Coordinates of C-alpha atoms and ligand atoms in Angstrom, one line a residue:
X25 CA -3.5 -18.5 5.5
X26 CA -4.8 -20.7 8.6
X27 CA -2.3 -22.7 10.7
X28 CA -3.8 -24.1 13.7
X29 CA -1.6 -23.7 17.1
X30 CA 0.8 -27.2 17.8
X31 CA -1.2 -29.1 20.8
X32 CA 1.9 -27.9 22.6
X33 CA 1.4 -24.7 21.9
X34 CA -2.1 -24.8 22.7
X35 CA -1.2 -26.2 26.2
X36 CA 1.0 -23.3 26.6
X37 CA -1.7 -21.1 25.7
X38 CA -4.4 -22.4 28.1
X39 CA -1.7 -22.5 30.9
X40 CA -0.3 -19.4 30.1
X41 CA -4.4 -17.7 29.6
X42 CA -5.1 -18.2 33.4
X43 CA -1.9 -15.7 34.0
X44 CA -2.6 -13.2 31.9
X45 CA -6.2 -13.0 31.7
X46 CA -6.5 -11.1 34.8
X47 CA -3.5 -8.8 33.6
X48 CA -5.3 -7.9 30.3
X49 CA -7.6 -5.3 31.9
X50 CA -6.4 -2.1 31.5
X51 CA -6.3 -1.1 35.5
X52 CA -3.7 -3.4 35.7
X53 CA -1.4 -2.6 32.5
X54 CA 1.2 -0.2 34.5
X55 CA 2.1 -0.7 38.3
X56 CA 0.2 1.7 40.1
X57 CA 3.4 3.7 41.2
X58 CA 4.3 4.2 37.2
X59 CA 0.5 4.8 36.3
X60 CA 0.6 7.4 39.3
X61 CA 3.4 8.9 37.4
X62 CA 1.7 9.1 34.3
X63 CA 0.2 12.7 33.0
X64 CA -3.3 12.0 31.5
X65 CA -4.0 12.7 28.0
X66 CA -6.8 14.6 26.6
X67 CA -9.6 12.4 25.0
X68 CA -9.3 11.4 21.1
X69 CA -5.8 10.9 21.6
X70 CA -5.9 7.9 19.3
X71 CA -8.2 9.8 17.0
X72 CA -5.6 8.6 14.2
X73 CA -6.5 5.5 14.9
X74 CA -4.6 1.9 14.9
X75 CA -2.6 0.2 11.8
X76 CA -0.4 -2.7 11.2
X77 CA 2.0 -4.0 8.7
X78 CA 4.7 -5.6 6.9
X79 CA 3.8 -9.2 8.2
X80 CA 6.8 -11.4 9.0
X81 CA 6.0 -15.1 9.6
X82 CA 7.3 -14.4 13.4
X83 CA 6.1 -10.1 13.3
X84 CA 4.2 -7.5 12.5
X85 CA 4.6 -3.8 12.7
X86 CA 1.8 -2.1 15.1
X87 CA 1.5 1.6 14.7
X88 CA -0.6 4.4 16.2
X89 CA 0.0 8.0 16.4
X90 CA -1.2 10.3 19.6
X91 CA -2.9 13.5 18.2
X92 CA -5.6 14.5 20.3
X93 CA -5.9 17.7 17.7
X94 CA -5.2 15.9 14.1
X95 CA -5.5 18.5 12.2
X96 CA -3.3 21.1 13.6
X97 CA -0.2 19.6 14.0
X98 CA -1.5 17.1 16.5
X99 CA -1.6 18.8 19.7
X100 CA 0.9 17.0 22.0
X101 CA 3.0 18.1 24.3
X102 CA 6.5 18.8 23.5
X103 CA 7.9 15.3 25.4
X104 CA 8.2 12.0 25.1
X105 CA 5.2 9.9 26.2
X106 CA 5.2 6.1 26.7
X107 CA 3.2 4.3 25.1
X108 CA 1.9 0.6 26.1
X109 CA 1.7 -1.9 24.1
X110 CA -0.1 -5.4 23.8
X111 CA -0.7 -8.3 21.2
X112 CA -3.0 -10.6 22.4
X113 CA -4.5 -14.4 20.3
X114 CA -7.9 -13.7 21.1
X115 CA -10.5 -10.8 20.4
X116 CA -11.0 -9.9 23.9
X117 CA -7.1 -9.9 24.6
X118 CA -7.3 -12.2 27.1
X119 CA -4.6 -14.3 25.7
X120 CA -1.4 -11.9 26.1
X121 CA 1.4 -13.2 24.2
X122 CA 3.6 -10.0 24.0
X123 CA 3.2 -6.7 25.6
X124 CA 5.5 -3.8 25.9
X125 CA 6.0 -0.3 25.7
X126 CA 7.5 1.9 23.3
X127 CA 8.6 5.8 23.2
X128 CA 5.9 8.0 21.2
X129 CA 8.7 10.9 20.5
X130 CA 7.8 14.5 19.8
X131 CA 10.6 14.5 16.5
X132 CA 8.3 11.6 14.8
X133 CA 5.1 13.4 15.2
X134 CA 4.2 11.1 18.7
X135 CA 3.7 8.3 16.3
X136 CA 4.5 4.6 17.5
X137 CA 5.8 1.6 15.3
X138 CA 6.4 -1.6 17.3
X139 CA 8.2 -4.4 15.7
X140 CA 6.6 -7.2 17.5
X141 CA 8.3 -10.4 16.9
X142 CA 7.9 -14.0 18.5
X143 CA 4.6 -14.8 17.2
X144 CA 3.6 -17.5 15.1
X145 CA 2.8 -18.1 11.2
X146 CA -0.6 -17.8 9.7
X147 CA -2.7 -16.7 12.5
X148 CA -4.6 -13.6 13.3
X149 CA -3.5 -11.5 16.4
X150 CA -5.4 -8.3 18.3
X151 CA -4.2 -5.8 19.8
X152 CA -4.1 -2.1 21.2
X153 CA -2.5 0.7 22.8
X154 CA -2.8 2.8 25.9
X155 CA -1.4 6.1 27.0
X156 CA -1.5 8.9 29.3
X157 CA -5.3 6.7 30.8
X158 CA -6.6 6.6 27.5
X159 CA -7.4 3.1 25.4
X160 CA -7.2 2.9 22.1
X161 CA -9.4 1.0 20.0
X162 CA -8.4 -3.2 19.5
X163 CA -7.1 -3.8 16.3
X164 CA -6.7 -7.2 14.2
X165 CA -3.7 -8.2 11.9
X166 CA -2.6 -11.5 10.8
X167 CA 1.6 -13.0 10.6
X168 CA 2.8 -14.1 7.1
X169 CA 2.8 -18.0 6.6
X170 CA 5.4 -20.4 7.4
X171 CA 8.3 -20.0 5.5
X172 CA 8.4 -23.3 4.1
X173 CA 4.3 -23.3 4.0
X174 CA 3.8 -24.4 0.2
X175 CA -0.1 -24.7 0.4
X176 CA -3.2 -22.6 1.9
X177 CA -4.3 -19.9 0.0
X178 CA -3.6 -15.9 0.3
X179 CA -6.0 -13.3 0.1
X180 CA -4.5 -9.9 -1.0
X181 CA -6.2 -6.9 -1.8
X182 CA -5.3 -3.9 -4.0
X183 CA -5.7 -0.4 -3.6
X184 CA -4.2 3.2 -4.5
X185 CA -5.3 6.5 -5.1
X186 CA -7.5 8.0 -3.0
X187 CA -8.4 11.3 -3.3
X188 CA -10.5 13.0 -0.5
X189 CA -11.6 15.7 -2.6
X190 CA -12.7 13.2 -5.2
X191 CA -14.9 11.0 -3.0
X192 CA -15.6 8.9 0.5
X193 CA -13.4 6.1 0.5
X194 CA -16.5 3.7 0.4
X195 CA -14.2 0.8 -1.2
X196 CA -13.1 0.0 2.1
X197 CA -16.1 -0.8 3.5
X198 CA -16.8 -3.6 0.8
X199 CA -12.4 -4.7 1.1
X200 CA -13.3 -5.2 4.7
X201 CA -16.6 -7.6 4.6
X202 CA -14.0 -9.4 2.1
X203 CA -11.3 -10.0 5.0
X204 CA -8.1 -9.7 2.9
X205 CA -5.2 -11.5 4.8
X206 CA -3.0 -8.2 3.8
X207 CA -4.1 -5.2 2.2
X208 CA -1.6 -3.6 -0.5
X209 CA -1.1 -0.1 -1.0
X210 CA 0.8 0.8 -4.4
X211 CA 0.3 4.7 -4.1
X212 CA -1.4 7.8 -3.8
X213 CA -2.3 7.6 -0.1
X214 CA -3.0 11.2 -0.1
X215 CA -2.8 13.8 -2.7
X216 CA -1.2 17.2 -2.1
X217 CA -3.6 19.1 -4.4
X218 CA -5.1 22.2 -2.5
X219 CA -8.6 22.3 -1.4
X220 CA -11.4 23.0 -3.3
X221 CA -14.8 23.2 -2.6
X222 CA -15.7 21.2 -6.8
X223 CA -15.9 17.9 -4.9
X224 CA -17.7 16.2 -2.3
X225 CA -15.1 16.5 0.3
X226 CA -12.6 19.5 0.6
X227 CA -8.7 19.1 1.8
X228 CA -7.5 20.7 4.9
X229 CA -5.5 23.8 5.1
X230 CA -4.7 26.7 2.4
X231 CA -2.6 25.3 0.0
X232 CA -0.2 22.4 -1.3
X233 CA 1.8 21.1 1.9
X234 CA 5.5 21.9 1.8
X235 CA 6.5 21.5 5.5
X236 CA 5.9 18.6 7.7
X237 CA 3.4 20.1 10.1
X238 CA 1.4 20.7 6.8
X239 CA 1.8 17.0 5.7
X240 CA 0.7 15.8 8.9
X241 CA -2.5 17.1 8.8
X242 CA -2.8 16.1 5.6
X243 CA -2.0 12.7 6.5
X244 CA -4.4 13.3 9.7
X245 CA -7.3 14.2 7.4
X246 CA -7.3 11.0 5.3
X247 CA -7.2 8.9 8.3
X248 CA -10.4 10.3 9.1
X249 CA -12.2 8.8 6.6
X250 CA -14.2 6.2 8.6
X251 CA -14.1 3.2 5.9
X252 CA -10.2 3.6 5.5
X253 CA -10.0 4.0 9.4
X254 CA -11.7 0.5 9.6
X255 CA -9.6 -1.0 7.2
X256 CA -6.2 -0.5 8.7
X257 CA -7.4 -1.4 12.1
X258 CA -8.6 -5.1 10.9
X259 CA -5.8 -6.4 8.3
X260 CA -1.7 -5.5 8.3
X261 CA -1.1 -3.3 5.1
X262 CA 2.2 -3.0 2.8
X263 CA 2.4 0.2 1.5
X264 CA 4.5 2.2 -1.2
X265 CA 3.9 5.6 -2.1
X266 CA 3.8 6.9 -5.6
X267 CA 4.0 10.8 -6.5
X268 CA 0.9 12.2 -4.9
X269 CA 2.5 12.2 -1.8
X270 CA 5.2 13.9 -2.2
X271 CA 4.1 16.0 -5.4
X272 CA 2.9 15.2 -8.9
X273 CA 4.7 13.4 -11.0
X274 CA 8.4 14.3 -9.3
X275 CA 11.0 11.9 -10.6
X276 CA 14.2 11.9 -7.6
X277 CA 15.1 15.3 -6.9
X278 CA 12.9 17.0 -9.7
X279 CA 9.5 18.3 -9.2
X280 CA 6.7 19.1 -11.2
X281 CA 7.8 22.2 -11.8
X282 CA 11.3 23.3 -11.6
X283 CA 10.3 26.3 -12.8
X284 CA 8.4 27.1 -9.8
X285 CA 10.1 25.0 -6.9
X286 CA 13.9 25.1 -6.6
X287 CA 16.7 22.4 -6.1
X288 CA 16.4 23.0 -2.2
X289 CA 13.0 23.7 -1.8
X290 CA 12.0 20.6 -3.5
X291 CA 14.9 18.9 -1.4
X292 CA 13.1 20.0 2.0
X293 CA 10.0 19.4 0.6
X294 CA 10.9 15.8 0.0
X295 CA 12.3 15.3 3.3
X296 CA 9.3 16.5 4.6
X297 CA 6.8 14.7 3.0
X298 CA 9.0 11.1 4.0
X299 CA 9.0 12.1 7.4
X300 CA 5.5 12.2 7.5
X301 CA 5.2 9.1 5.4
X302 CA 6.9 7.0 7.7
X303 CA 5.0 8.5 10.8
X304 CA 1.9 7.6 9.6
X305 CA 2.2 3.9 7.6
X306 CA 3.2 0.8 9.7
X307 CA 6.3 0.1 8.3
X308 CA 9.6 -1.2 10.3
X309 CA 12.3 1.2 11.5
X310 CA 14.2 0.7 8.3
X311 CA 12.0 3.1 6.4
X312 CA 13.0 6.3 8.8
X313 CA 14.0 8.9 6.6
X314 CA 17.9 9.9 6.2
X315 CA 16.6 13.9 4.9
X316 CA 15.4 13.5 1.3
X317 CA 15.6 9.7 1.2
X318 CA 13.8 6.8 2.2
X319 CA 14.0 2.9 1.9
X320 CA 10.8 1.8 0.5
X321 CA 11.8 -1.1 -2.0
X322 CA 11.6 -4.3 -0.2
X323 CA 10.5 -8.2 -0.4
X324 CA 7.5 -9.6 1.4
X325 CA 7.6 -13.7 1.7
X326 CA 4.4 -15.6 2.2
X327 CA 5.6 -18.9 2.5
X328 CA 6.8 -20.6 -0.6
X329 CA 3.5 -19.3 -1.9
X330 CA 4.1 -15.7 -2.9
X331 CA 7.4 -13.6 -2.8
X332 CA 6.0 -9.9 -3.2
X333 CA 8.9 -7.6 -4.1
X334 CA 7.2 -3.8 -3.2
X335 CA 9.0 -1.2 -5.9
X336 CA 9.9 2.5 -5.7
X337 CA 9.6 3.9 -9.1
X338 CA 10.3 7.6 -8.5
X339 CA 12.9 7.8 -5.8
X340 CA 15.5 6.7 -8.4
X341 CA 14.2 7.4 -11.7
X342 CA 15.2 9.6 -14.8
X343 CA 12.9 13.1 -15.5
X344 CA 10.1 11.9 -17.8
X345 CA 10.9 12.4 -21.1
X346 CA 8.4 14.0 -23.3
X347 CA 8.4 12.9 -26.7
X348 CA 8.5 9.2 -28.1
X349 CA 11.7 9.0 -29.6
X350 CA 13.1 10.1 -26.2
X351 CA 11.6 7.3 -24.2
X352 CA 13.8 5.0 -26.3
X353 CA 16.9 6.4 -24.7
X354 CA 18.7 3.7 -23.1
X355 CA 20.0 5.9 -20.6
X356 CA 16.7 6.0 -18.8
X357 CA 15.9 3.9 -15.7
X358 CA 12.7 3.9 -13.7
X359 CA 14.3 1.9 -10.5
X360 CA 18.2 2.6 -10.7
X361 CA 20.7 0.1 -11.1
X362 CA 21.1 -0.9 -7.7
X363 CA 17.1 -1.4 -7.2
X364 CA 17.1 -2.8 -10.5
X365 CA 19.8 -5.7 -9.4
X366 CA 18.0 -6.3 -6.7
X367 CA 14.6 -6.9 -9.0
X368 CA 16.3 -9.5 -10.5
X369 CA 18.2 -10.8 -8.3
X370 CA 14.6 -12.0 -6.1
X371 CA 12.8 -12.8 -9.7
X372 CA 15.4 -15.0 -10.6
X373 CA 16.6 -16.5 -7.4
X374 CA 12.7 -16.7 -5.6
X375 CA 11.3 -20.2 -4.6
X376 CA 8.0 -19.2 -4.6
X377 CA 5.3 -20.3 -6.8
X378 CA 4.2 -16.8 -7.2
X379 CA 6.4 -13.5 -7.7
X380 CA 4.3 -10.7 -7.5
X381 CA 5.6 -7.2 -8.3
X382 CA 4.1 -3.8 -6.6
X383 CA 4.8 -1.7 -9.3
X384 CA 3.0 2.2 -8.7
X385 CA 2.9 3.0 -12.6
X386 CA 1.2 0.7 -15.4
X387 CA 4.0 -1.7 -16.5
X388 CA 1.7 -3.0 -20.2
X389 CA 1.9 -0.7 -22.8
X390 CA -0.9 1.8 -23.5
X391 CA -0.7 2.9 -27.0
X392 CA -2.9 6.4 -27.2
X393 CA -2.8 7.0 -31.2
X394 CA -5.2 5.1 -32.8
X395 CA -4.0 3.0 -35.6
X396 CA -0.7 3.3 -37.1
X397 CA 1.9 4.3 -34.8
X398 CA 2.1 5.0 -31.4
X399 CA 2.0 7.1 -28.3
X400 CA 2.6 6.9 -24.7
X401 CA 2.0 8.4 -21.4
X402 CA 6.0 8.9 -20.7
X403 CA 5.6 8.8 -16.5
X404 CA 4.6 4.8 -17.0
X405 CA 6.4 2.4 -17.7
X406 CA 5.9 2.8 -21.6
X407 CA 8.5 6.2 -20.3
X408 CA 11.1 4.1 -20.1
X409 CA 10.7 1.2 -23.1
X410 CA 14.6 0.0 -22.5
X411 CA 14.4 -0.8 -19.2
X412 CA 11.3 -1.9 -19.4
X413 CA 11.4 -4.3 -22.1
X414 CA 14.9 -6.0 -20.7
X415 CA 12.2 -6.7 -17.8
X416 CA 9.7 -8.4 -19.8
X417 CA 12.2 -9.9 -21.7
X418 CA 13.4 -11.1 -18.3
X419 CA 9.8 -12.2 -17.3
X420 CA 10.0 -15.3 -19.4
X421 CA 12.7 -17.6 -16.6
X422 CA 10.5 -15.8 -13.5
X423 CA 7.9 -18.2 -12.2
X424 CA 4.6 -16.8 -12.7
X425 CA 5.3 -13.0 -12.8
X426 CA 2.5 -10.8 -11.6
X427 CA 2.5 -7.4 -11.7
X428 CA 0.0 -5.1 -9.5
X429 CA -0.3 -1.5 -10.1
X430 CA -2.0 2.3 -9.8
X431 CA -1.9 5.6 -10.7
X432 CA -4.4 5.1 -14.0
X433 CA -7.3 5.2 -11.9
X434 CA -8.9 2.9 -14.3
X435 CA -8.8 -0.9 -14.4
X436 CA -6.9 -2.0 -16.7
X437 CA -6.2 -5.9 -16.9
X438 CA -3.7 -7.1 -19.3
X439 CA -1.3 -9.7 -20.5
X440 CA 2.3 -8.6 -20.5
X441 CA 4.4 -9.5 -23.8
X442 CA 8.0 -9.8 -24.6
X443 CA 7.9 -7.1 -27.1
X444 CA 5.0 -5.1 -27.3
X445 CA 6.1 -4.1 -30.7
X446 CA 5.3 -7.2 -31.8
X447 CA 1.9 -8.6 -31.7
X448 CA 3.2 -12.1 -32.1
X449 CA 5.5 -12.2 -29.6
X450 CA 5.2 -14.5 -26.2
X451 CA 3.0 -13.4 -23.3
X452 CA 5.6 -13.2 -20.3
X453 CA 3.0 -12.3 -17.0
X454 CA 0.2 -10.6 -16.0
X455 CA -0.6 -7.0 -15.3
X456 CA -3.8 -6.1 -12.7
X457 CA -3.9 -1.9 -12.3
X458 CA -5.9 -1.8 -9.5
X459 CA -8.3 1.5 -10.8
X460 CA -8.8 3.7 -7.8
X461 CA -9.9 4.1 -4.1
X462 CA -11.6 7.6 -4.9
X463 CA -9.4 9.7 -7.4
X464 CA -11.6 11.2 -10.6
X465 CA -15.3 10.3 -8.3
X466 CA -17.8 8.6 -10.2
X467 CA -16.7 8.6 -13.6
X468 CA -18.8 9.2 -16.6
X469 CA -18.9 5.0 -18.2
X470 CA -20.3 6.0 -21.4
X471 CA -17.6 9.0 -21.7
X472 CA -15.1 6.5 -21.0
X473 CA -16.0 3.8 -23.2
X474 CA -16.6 6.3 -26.1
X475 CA -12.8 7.2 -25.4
X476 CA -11.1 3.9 -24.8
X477 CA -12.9 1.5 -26.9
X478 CA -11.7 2.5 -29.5
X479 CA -8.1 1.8 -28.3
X480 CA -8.8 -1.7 -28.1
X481 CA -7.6 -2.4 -31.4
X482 CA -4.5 -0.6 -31.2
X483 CA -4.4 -2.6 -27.5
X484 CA -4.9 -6.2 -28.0
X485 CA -3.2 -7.1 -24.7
X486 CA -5.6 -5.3 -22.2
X487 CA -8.2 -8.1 -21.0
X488 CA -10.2 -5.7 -18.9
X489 CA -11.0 -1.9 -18.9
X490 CA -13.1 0.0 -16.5
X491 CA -13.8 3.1 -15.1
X492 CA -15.0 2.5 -11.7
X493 CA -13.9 2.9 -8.8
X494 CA -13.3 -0.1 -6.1
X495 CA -10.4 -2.6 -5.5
X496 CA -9.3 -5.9 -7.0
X497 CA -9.3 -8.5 -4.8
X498 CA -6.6 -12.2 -5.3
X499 CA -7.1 -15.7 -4.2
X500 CA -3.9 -17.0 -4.1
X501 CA -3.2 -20.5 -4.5
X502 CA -0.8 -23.1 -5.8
X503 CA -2.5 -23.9 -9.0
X504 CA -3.6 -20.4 -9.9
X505 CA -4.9 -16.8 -8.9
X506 CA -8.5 -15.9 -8.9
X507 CA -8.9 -12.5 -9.0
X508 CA -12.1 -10.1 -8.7
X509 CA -12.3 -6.4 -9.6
X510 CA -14.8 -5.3 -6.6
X511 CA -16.6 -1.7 -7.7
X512 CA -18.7 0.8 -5.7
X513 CA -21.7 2.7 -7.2
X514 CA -20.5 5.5 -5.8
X515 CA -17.8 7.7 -3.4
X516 CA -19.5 11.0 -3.9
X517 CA -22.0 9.7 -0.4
X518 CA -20.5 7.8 2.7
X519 CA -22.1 4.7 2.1
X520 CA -22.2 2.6 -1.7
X521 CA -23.2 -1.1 -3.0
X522 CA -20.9 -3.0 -3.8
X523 CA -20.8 -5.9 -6.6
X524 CA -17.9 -7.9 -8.9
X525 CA -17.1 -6.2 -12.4
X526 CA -15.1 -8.7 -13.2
X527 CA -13.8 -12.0 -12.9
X528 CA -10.4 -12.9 -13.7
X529 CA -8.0 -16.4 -13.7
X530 CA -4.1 -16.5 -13.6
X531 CA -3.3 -20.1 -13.9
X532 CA 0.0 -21.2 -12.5
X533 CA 2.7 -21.7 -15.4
X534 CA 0.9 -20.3 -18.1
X535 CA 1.5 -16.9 -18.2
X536 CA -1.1 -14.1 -19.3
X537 CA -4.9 -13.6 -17.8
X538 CA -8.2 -14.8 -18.9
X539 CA -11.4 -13.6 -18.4
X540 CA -13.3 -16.2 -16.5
Ligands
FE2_605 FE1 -3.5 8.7 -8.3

């Protein structure tokens, strides 16, 4: 969203410009005494690159991690290093508007996350780091609207799943010629799978990571990838994990496979893989790990526009059932009470047009039996039909529920219903699953129409399906969403064409999609 400066503010800013232009080169960032002080850092120090996130209307979060050797643990020094700051209204950071400098701290991996507030609604900012006499690169991120902005328009871009080993992460490239206002990440950031040498990339390391040094490279790896590197140095991002970064398909304290990973291994696992989350996203200080747990539900606001409440669906669920009678249970939750109050407290009480929903797993049902009867994959939401369908049944006094997902790494576009089990019930929302960044490479179309077309039938909800791999891409407005599924040719080489499969329209107060 745009918002031009007050011509007071302007004034400020041409005043203030003539101050803290000369300031903005980097000789003059530190007194001389304090730079005097300073021990140098080796080159590539910012290798990790630059991030931001979590726009406020008044903040962002800027992030950056020192690791002049990525990919073995990082190779600082055992000390705290200061890190400066600055946020700047102009490309060329000549217009300072807050500067600073924050602790990069040998416990959190030498990561930084500044919580910059005082800025102003709807505008882009730049900004960068320095350290030990190295700059890093200049990044770009862009506030939240007003709060009581009901207009404009917000461009939001979906992503999850990328798997190195499965492909370059040539979606990006395409996301960032689109210039999203916020990027959002439902999942799968990395995968924990060990490397092999069947795709076109191959992970770092030996194995599965287990201990935080092992995450961390892990983490170091993806970021990389030039296209992803790109991408979170020229929008802010709100991300949620799902299970690939912790392990596949865990469910609270259970893994995979119990059989294999006990109570407190799993337990130390977790808290290692959070730690490592949280040092490498751009996400405030309330997301630091307590051990095995992290805060990762939250609300985003975008003016009166768009509430987005960002979901956890495996910190607090129930171990995936595995047969269908047993996803009935009633007993079963995906969020938890307590997360599940809070859902419905911000459906119900938002006052904003949209309310988005950042689910990780598919919330529509995908019935896999052809004809009569049904099955379901039990770690989506069709896992856990009670909770679920007191949602949906919810969904019909939300305003304009839509629901953006991952994991399937397909698209899969659908209208949500009251009661999937019966095909003449209301449509309640819309469901976007936002395929995948890289995970399962260039997929065989023909393969995967000759196994899901056939599903259609037994599906009559889904408005979209497609196996490619991409993005989709939202043009938020008052009087509806216009939505694109973006796809790539190809991840298995660094570069790919890029072109719209799809093209979709939410119109406000009339819930479901159609196909434009
Ligand atoms: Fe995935």
């Amino acid at each position: 969203m745009t918002g031009a400066p007050s011509p007071d503010r302007r004034r400020f800013l041409t005043a203030g410009a003539a101050v803290l232009g000369a300031a903005a080169s980097a000789q003059l960032w530190l007194p001389s005494v304090a730079r005097a002080a300073e021990s140098p850092l080796p080159e590539g120090v910012f290798s990790l690159g630059i991030a931001s996130g979590d726009p406020l209307p008044d903040g962002i979060v800027l992030w950056t991690r020192l690791a002049p050797d990525p990919l073995h643990g990082g190779g600082m020094p055992d000390e705290i290093v200061p890190v400066e700051w600055e946020i700047a209204e102009d490309e060329r950071l000549r217009k300072v508007v807050r500067r600073g400098t924050a602790y990069a701290r040998p416990e959190y991996g030498h990561s930084v996350h500044v919580d910059v507030r005082g800025l102003h609604p709807g505008r882009s900012y730049w900004y960068r780091f320095r350290s030990g006499g190295r700059i890093s690169p200049t990044g770009r991120t862009r506030t939240a609207p007003h709060p009581h902005a009901r207009g404009g328009s917000l461009r939001v871009a979906l992503a999850s799943c990328q798997n190195w080993q499965h492909g370059y992460f040539t979606p990006y490239a395409d996301m960032l010629a689109q210039d999203p206002d916020v990027v959002l990440f439902v999942g799968d950031y990395i995968y924990e799978s060990t490397p092999s040498s069947a795709g076109p990339r191959r992970h770092e390391g030996t194995g599965e990571p287990y201990t935080l040094v092992q995450y961390r490279n892990r983490y170091a790896q993806y970021r990389s990838d030039p296209d992803l590197a790109a991408m979170h140095a020229n929008a802010p991002w709100v991300v949620t994990f799902d299970d690939h970064e912790v392990d596949n398909d865990w469910a609270g304290e259970i893994p995979q496979d119990p059989d294999k990973q006990s109570h407190d291994a799993f337990v130390a696992r977790l808290t290692a893989a959070f730690q490592a989350y949280y040092e490498h996203m751009p996400v405030r200080a309330t997301a630091i790990p307590d051990g095995p747990h992290i805060q990762m539900y939250r609300r985003l606001e975008f003016g009166r526009l768009v509430r987005l409440n960002v979901l956890d669906t495996r910190q607090f669920r129930s171990d995936q059932v595995t047969s269908q009678a047993a996803a009935e249970d009633p007993a079963l939750t995906m969020l938890g009470a307590e997360q599940k109050q809070w859902l419905l407290d911000g459906l119900h009480g938002s006052p904003a047009r949209w309310n988005l929903i950042a689910s990780q797993i598919m919330m529509a049902e995908t019935d896999i039996l052809p004809g009569d009867g049904k099955l379901w994959y039990y770690d989506a939401w069709d896992g856990y039909q009670v909770e679920r369908n007191a949602l949906l049944d919810g969904f019909a006094s939300v305003r304009n529920p839509v629901v953006l997902s991952g994991d399937r790494h397909l698209t899969m576009i659908s209208d949500l219903k009251k009661d999937f089990a019966d095909p003449s019930s209301d449509v309640v929302g819309a469901e976007f699953v936002g395929t995948s960044i890289s995970s399962n490479g260039d997929q065989d179309q023909a393969a995967f129409h000759a196994q899901w077309d056939p599903l259609k039938a037994d599906n009559p909800h889904w408005k979209v399906i497609d196996a490619h791999r991409g993005y989709h891409l939202f043009d938020i407005r008052r009087d509806g969403i216009d939505a694109r599924v973006r796809a790539v040719d190809t991840v298995v080489a660094p570069h790919a064409t890029a072109s719209t499969l799809a093209t979709l329209r939410v119109e406000t107060d009339e819930p479901g999609v159609q196909v434009v």
